[in-house]
Structures are given as C-alpha cells and as structure tokens.
CSV table of C-alpha atoms and ligand atoms in Angstrom, one decimal:
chain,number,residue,atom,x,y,z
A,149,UNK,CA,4.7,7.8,-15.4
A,150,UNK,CA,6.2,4.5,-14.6
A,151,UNK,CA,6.7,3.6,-18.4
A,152,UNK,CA,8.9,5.6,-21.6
A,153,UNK,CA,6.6,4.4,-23.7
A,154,UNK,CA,3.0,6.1,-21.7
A,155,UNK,CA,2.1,8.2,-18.4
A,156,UNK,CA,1.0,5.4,-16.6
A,157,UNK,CA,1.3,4.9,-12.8
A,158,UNK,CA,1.4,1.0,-12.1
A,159,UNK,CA,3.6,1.5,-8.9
A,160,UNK,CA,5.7,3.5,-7.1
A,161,UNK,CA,8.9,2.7,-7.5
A,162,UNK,CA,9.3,4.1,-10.6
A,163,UNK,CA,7.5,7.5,-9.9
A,164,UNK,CA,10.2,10.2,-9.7
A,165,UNK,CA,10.6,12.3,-6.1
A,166,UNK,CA,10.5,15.2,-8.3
A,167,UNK,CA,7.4,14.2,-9.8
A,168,UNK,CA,5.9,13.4,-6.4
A,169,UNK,CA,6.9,17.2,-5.0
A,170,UNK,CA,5.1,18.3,-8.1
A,171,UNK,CA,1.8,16.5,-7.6
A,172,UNK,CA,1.4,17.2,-3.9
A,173,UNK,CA,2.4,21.0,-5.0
A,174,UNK,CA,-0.3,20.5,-7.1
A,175,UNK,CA,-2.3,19.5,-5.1
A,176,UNK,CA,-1.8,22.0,-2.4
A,177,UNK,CA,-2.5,24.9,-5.2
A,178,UNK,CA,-6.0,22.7,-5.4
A,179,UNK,CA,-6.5,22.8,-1.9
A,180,UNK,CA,-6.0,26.9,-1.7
A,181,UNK,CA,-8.8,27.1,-4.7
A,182,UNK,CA,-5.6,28.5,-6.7
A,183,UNK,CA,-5.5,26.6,-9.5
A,184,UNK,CA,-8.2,26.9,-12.5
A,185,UNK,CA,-10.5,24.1,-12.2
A,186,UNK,CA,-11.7,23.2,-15.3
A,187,UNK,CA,-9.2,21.8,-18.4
A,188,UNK,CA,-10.7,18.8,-19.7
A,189,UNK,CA,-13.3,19.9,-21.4
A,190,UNK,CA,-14.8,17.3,-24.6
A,191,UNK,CA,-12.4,15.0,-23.0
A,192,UNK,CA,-13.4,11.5,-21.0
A,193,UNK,CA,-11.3,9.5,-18.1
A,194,UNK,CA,-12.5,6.0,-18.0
A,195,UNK,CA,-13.2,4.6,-14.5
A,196,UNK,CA,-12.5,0.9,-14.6
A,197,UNK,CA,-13.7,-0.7,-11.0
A,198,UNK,CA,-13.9,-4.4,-11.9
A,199,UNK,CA,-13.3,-4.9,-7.7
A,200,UNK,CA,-15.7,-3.0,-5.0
A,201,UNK,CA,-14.6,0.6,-3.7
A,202,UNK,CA,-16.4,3.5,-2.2
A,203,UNK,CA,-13.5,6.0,-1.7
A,204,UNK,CA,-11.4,5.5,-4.5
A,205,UNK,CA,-14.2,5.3,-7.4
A,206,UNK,CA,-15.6,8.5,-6.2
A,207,UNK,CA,-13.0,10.6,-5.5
A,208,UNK,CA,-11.6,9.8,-9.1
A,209,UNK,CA,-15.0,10.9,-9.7
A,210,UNK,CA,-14.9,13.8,-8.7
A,211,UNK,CA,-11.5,14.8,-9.8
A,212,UNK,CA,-12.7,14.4,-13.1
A,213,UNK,CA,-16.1,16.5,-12.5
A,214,UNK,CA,-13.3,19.2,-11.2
A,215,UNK,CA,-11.6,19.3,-14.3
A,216,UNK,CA,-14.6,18.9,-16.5
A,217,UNK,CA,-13.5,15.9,-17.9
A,218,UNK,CA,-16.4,13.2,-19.0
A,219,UNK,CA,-15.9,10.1,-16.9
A,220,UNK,CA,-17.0,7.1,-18.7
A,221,UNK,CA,-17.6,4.5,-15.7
A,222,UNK,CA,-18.1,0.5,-15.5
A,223,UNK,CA,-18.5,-0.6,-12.2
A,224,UNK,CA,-18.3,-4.8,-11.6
A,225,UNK,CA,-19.7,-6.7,-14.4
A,226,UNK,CA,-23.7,-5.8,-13.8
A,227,UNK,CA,-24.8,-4.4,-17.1
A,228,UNK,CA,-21.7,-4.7,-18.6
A,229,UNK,CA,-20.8,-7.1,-21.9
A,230,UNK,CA,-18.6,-9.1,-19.2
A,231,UNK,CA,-21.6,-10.7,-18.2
A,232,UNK,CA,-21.8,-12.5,-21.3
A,233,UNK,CA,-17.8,-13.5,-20.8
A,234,UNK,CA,-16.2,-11.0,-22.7
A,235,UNK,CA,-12.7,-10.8,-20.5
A,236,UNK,CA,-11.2,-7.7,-18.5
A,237,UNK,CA,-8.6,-7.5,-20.8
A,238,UNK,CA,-10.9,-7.0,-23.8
A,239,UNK,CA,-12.9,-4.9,-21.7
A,240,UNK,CA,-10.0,-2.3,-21.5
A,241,UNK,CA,-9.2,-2.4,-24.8
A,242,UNK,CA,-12.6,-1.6,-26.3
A,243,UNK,CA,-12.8,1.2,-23.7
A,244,UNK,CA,-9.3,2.2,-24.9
A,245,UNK,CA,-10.9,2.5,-28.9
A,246,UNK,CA,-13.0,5.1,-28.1
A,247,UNK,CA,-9.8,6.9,-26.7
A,248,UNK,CA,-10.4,8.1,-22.9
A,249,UNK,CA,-7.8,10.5,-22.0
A,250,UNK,CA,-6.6,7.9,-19.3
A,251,UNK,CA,-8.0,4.8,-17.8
A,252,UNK,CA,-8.4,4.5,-13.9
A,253,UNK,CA,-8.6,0.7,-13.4
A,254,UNK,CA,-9.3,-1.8,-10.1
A,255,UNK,CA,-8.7,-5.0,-10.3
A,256,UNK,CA,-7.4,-8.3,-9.3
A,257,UNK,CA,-4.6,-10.9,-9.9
A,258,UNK,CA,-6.5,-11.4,-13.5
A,259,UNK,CA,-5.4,-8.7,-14.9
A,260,UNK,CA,-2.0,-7.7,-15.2
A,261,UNK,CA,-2.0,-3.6,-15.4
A,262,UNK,CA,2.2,-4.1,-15.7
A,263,UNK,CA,1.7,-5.7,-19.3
A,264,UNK,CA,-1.4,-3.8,-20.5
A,265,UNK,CA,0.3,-0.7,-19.8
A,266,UNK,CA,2.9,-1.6,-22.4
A,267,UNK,CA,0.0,-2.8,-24.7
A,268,UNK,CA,-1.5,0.3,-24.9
A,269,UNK,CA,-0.5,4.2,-25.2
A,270,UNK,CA,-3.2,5.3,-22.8
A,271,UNK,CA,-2.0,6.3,-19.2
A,272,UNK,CA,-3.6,3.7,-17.2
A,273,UNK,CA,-4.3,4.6,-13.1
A,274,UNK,CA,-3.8,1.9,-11.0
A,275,UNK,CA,-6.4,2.1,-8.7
A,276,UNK,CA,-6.0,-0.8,-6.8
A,277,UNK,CA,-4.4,-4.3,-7.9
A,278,UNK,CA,-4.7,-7.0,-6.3
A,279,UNK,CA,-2.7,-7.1,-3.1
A,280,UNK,CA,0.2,-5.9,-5.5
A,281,UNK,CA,-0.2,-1.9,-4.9
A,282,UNK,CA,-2.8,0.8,-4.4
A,283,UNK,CA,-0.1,4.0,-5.4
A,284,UNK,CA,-3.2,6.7,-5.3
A,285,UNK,CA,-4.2,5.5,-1.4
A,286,UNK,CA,-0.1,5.5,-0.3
A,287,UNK,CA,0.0,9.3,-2.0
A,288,UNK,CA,-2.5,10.7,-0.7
A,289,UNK,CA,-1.6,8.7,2.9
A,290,UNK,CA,1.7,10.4,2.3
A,291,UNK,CA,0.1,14.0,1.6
A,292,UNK,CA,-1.9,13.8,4.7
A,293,UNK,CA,1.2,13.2,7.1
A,294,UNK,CA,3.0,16.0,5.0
A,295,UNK,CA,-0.2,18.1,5.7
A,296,UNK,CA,-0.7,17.4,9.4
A,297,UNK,CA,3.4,17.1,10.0
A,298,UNK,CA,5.1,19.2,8.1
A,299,UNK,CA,7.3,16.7,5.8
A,300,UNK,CA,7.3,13.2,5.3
A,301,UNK,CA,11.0,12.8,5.7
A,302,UNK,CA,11.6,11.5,9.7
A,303,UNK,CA,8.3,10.7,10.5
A,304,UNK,CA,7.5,7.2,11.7
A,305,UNK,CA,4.5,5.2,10.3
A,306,UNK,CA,3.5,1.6,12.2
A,307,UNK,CA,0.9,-0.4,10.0
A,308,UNK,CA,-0.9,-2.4,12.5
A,309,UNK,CA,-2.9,-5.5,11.2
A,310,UNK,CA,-3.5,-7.4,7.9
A,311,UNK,CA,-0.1,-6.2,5.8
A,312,UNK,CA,0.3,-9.5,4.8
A,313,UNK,CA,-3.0,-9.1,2.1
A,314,UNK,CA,-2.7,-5.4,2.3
A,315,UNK,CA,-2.3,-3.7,-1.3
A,316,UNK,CA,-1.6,-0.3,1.0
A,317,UNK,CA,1.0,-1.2,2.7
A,318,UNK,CA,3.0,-2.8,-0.5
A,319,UNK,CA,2.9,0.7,-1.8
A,320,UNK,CA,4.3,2.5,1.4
A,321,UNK,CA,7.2,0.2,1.4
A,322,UNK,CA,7.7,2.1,-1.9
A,323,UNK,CA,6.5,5.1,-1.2
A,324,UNK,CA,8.7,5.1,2.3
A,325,UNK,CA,11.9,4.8,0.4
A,326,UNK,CA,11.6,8.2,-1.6
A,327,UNK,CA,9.7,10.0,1.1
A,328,UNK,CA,12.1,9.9,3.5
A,329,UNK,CA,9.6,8.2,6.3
A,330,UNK,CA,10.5,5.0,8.2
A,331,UNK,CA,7.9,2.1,8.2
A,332,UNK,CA,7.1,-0.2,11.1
A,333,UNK,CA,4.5,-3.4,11.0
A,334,UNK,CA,2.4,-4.2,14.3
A,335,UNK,CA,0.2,-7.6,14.2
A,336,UNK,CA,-0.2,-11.2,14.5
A,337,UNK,CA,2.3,-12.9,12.9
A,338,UNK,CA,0.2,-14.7,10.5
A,339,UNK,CA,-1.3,-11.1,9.5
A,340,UNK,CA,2.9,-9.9,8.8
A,341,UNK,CA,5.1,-10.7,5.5
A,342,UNK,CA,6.6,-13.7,6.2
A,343,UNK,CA,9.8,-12.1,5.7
A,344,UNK,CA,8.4,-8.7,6.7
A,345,UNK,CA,11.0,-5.5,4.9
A,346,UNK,CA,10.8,-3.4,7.8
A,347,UNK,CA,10.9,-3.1,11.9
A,348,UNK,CA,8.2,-5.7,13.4
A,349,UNK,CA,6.5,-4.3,17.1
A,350,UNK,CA,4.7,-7.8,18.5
A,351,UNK,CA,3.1,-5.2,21.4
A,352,UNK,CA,1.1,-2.3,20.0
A,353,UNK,CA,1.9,-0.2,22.8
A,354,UNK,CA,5.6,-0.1,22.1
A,355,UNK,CA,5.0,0.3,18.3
A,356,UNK,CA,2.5,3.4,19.2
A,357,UNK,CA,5.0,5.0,21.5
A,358,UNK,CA,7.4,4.6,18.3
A,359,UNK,CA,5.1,6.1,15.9
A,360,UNK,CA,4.2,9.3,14.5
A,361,UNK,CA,1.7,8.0,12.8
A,362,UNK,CA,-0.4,5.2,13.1
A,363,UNK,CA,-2.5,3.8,10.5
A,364,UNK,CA,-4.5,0.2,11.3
A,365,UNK,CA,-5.3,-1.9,8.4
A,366,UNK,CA,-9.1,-3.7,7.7
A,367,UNK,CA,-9.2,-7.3,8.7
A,368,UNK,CA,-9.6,-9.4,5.8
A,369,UNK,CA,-11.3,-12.4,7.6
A,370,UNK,CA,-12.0,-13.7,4.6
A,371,UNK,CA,-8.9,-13.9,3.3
A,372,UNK,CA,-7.0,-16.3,6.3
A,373,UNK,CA,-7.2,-20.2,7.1
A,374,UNK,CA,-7.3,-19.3,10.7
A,375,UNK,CA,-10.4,-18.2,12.1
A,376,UNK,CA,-9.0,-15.3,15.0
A,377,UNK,CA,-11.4,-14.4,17.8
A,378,UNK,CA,-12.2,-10.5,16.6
A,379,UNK,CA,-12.6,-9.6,20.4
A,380,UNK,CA,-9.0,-11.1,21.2
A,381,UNK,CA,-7.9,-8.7,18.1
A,382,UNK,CA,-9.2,-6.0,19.3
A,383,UNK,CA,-8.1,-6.3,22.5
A,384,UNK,CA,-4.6,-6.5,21.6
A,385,UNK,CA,-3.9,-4.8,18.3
A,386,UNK,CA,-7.4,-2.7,17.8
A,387,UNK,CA,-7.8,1.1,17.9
A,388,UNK,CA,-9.3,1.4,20.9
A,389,UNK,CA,-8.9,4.6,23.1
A,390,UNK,CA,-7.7,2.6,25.8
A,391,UNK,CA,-4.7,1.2,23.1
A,392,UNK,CA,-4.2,4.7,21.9
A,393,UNK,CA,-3.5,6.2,24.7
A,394,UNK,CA,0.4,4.8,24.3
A,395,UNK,CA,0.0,7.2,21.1
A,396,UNK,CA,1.6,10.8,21.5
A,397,UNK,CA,-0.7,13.8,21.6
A,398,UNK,CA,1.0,15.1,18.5
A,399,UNK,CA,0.5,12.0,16.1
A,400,UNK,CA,-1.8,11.0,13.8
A,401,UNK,CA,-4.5,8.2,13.5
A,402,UNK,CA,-5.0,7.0,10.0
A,403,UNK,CA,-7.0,4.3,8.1
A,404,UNK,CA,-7.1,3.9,4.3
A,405,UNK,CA,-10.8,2.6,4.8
A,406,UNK,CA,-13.0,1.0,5.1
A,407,UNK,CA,-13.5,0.1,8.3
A,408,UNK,CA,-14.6,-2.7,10.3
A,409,UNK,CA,-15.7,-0.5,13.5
A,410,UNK,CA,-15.2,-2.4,16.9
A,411,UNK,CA,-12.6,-4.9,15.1
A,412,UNK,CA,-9.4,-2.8,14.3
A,413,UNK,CA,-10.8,0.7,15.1
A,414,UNK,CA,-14.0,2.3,17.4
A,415,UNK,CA,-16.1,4.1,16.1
A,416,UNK,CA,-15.3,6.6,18.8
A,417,UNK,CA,-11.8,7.4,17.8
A,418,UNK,CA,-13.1,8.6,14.7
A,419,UNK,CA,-13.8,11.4,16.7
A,420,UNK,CA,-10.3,11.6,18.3
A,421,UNK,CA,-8.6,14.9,17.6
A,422,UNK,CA,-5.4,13.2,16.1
A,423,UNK,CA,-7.7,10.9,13.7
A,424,UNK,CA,-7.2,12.2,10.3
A,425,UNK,CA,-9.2,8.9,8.5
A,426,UNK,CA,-11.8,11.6,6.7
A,427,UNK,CA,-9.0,14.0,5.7
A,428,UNK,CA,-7.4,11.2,3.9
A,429,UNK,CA,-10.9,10.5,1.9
A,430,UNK,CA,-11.0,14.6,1.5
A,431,UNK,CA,-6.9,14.5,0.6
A,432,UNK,CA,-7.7,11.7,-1.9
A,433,UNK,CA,-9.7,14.2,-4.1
A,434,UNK,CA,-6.8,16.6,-3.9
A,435,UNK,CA,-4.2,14.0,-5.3
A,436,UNK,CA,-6.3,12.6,-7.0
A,437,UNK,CA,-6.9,15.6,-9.6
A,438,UNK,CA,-3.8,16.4,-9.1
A,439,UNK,CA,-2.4,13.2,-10.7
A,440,UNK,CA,-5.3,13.2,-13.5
A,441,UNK,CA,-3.6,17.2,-14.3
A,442,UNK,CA,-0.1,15.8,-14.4
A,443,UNK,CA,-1.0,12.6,-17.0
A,444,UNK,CA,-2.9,14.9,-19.0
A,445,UNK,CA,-0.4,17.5,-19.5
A,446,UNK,CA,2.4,15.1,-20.0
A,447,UNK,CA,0.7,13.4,-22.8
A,448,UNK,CA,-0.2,16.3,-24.5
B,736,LIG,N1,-9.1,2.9,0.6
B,736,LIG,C1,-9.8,2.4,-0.5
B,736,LIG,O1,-9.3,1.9,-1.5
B,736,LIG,O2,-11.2,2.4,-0.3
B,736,LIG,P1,-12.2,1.9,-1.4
B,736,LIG,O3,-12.1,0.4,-1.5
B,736,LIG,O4,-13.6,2.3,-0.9
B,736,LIG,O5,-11.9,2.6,-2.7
C-alpha cells in the first residue's frame, strides 16, 4: 500500500485513512463471523521471521489458515540455506520465485524492506524492522482502543518506558497523526527520543491521570550502556497496581508484548479489568487477516 508500483505496507505514513477505516471495517466483519473465511485457496503467504516473535508470527499464521492460504514459513536461520551464508536479501528473493501471494517479513537494520519493496512486485508485510516500525502491532493497538473506546480520534495514549529502541512507538507517532489520537512518552530520559515528537510526563502519575490509555513498553536491557536498577524502574515507571491506581477506571492498559513481568508490568494487572494486553494478541488476528484480504484483492 505504501508504494504505486506494489501493495506493500513498509510504514504508516503512507497508508491512506481511508484504507485504515476499510481494514478495521474489515476486520470488525471478521470479528462478527460475517465475512466468508476462506479465499486463498492454492495460494501461499510467505512468513519471513529472520528476528524472534511469538505474537506476530502466529497470528499471521493464523490469518492465513483463516483464509486458506498455504503459508510457506522460515523462522531464524536454523535449517535454512542462511546457514551456509546465503544473505537475507537473496533469501527473499528465492522465496519471491516461487511467487507467494505476499511476503510477511521481520527483520533487522540488514535489511532494508524500503528498497526491496521497489525491487520486487510482491506486497511485502512489514512485520517488524528494526526499531524503524512495527505498522501491524500500531494497527491493531489502534483497533483495540477503537474497540474498547469508541474512536480513536481524542483519546490520549502515554507510552511509558523504552521508546527510544521501541519499533512500536515509531509507528504510533504515524499512526497518531491519521487517527486522530494524541501521543504522550513517560520514562527515563535515557529510555525517551532525544528529541522526543510529542508531550514528555517525567512522573507516571501525572501522565496516567492524562491518559486514556496506557501502554508500557518491554525493557530492552540489552540494548543500553547504563545498567538501571530494575527495582528502581519498577518502582517509578512500572505497572504496578499501586502506580495504576492514578489511571481512570475507564481507561485502558495495554502492552504490545512480551513482557518482562515484575519489571514494567505485574503479572497481577494482567488480571485488571481495564488490561486489554490479550485482546490486543486476539485483535492482531483480526487485522491481521484483514490486511492479508485487502493486499490480496488489490493485487488481483
Ligand atoms: N508484539 C510483538 O511483536 O510480539 P512478538 O515479538 O512476539 O511478535
């Protein structure tokens, strides 16, 4: 969708708010059993994870199973010819040759989904690159605020934690712009954009009482020079009950996943009644076929 020349989706910017309406339309049909499940059949989606995920590599899994469409899956290098240094790139397009309907891809900084997507006629997903954007998780973030809200337009969404490496929150600050929501960071400062594009809360409690939503981000330890104390973290920025009681009754607790439990969420608040983390993973499926329905009838 983001290019004239193929369906891909790369990022969000240049995904229509008409097209948007559509999919989540889509995907509310889905959701009512209204739609006819099953369209792709003889046809295969190939499911590119060359990076880790639980959520995002099943769910396009069982999109595809929905719409009886073959997927064809690599997951990391194990077993695959990249063990024996074939690159990503020529990975994708060998997969491409045997011509998958679309190709879901998640990967790194070492590939570059922008250029391969005007390589190559295929739609390709992104499904996750690098900390440049993760469009699928911001969607379907998006449809479960519409779903529990009402609309997306007005509401208020503070990202607390790690935006500075997060792929999620690079997509709502495009996603934000065309919904009609207002985004709002909460953090360390060495966790925030160093120029950060939105409203910065330094107390949690202020940003919750802000906030319609509230979604905390996983702690990429690995990922920073400083070493932080994970009790001191949670203490001031986790999702604790005690923290989220500054949270209106009405809101909603999010998480893109996964989740370090007793560093930036409890394991108890998963059971809170405004914590909406497993919708998201359920919502994900929704959009997620939605968006596979959408590339495959455009390219047809
Ligand atoms: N939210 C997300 O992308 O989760 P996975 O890494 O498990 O796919």
């Amino acid at each position: 969708m983001s290019s004239r020349k193929n369906f891909s989706l790369i990022d969000l910017r240049s995904l229509e708010k008409t097209k948007i309406d559509i999919l989540f339309s889509f995907a509310d049909q889905i959701a009512a059993g209204k739609s006819s499940a099953i369209e792709g059949f003889g046809k295969t989606g190939a499911l590119l994870f060359f990076e880790a995920s639980t959520r995002t590599r099943m769910s396009f899994e069982t999109a595809c199973a929905r719409l009886g469409i073959h997927p064809l899956r690599l997951d990391g290098a194990a077993g695959s010819s990249l063990e024996k240094g074939e690159s990503l790139e020529d990975t994708v397009l060998n997969v491409e040759a045997m011509q998958p309907s679309f190709l879901v891809i998640r990967t790194g900084d070492d590939l570059d989904l922008r250029a391969l997507s005007e390589k190559i006629a295929t739609p390709i997903l992104n499904a996750g690159w690098g900390k440049k954007g993760h469009p699928t998780q911001a969607l379907l973030d998006a449809y479960t605020i519409r779903k529990h809200l009402g609309s997306c337009a007005g509401q208020k969404l503070l990202i607390v934690g790690d935006v500075r490496h997060s792929r999620v929150a690079a997509s709502h600050f495009e996603l934000a712009e065309k919904l009609g929501y207002e985004v709002a960071l909460c953090g360390p400062k060495e966790f925030l954009p160093q120029l950060p594009p939105c409203q910065v809360f330094s107390d949690l409690s202020q940003g919750l009482q802000w906030a319609t939503a509230a979604m905390a981000l996983r702690v990429q330890m690995e990922r920073h020079d400083h070493k932080y104390s994970l009790t001191d973290y949670r203490e001031q920025f986790g999702f604790t009950q005690k923290n989220l009681k500054a949270l209106s009754a009405k809101a909603l607790i999010m998480h893109p996943g996964p989740i370090n439990q007793g560093t930036e969420m409890d394991a108890d608040v998963l059971r809170d009644p405004r914590c909406k983390v497993l919708d998201q993973v359920h919502n994900g499926v929704l959009v997620r076929q939605s968006l596979i329905h959408m590339t495959m009838k455009e390219v047809q």
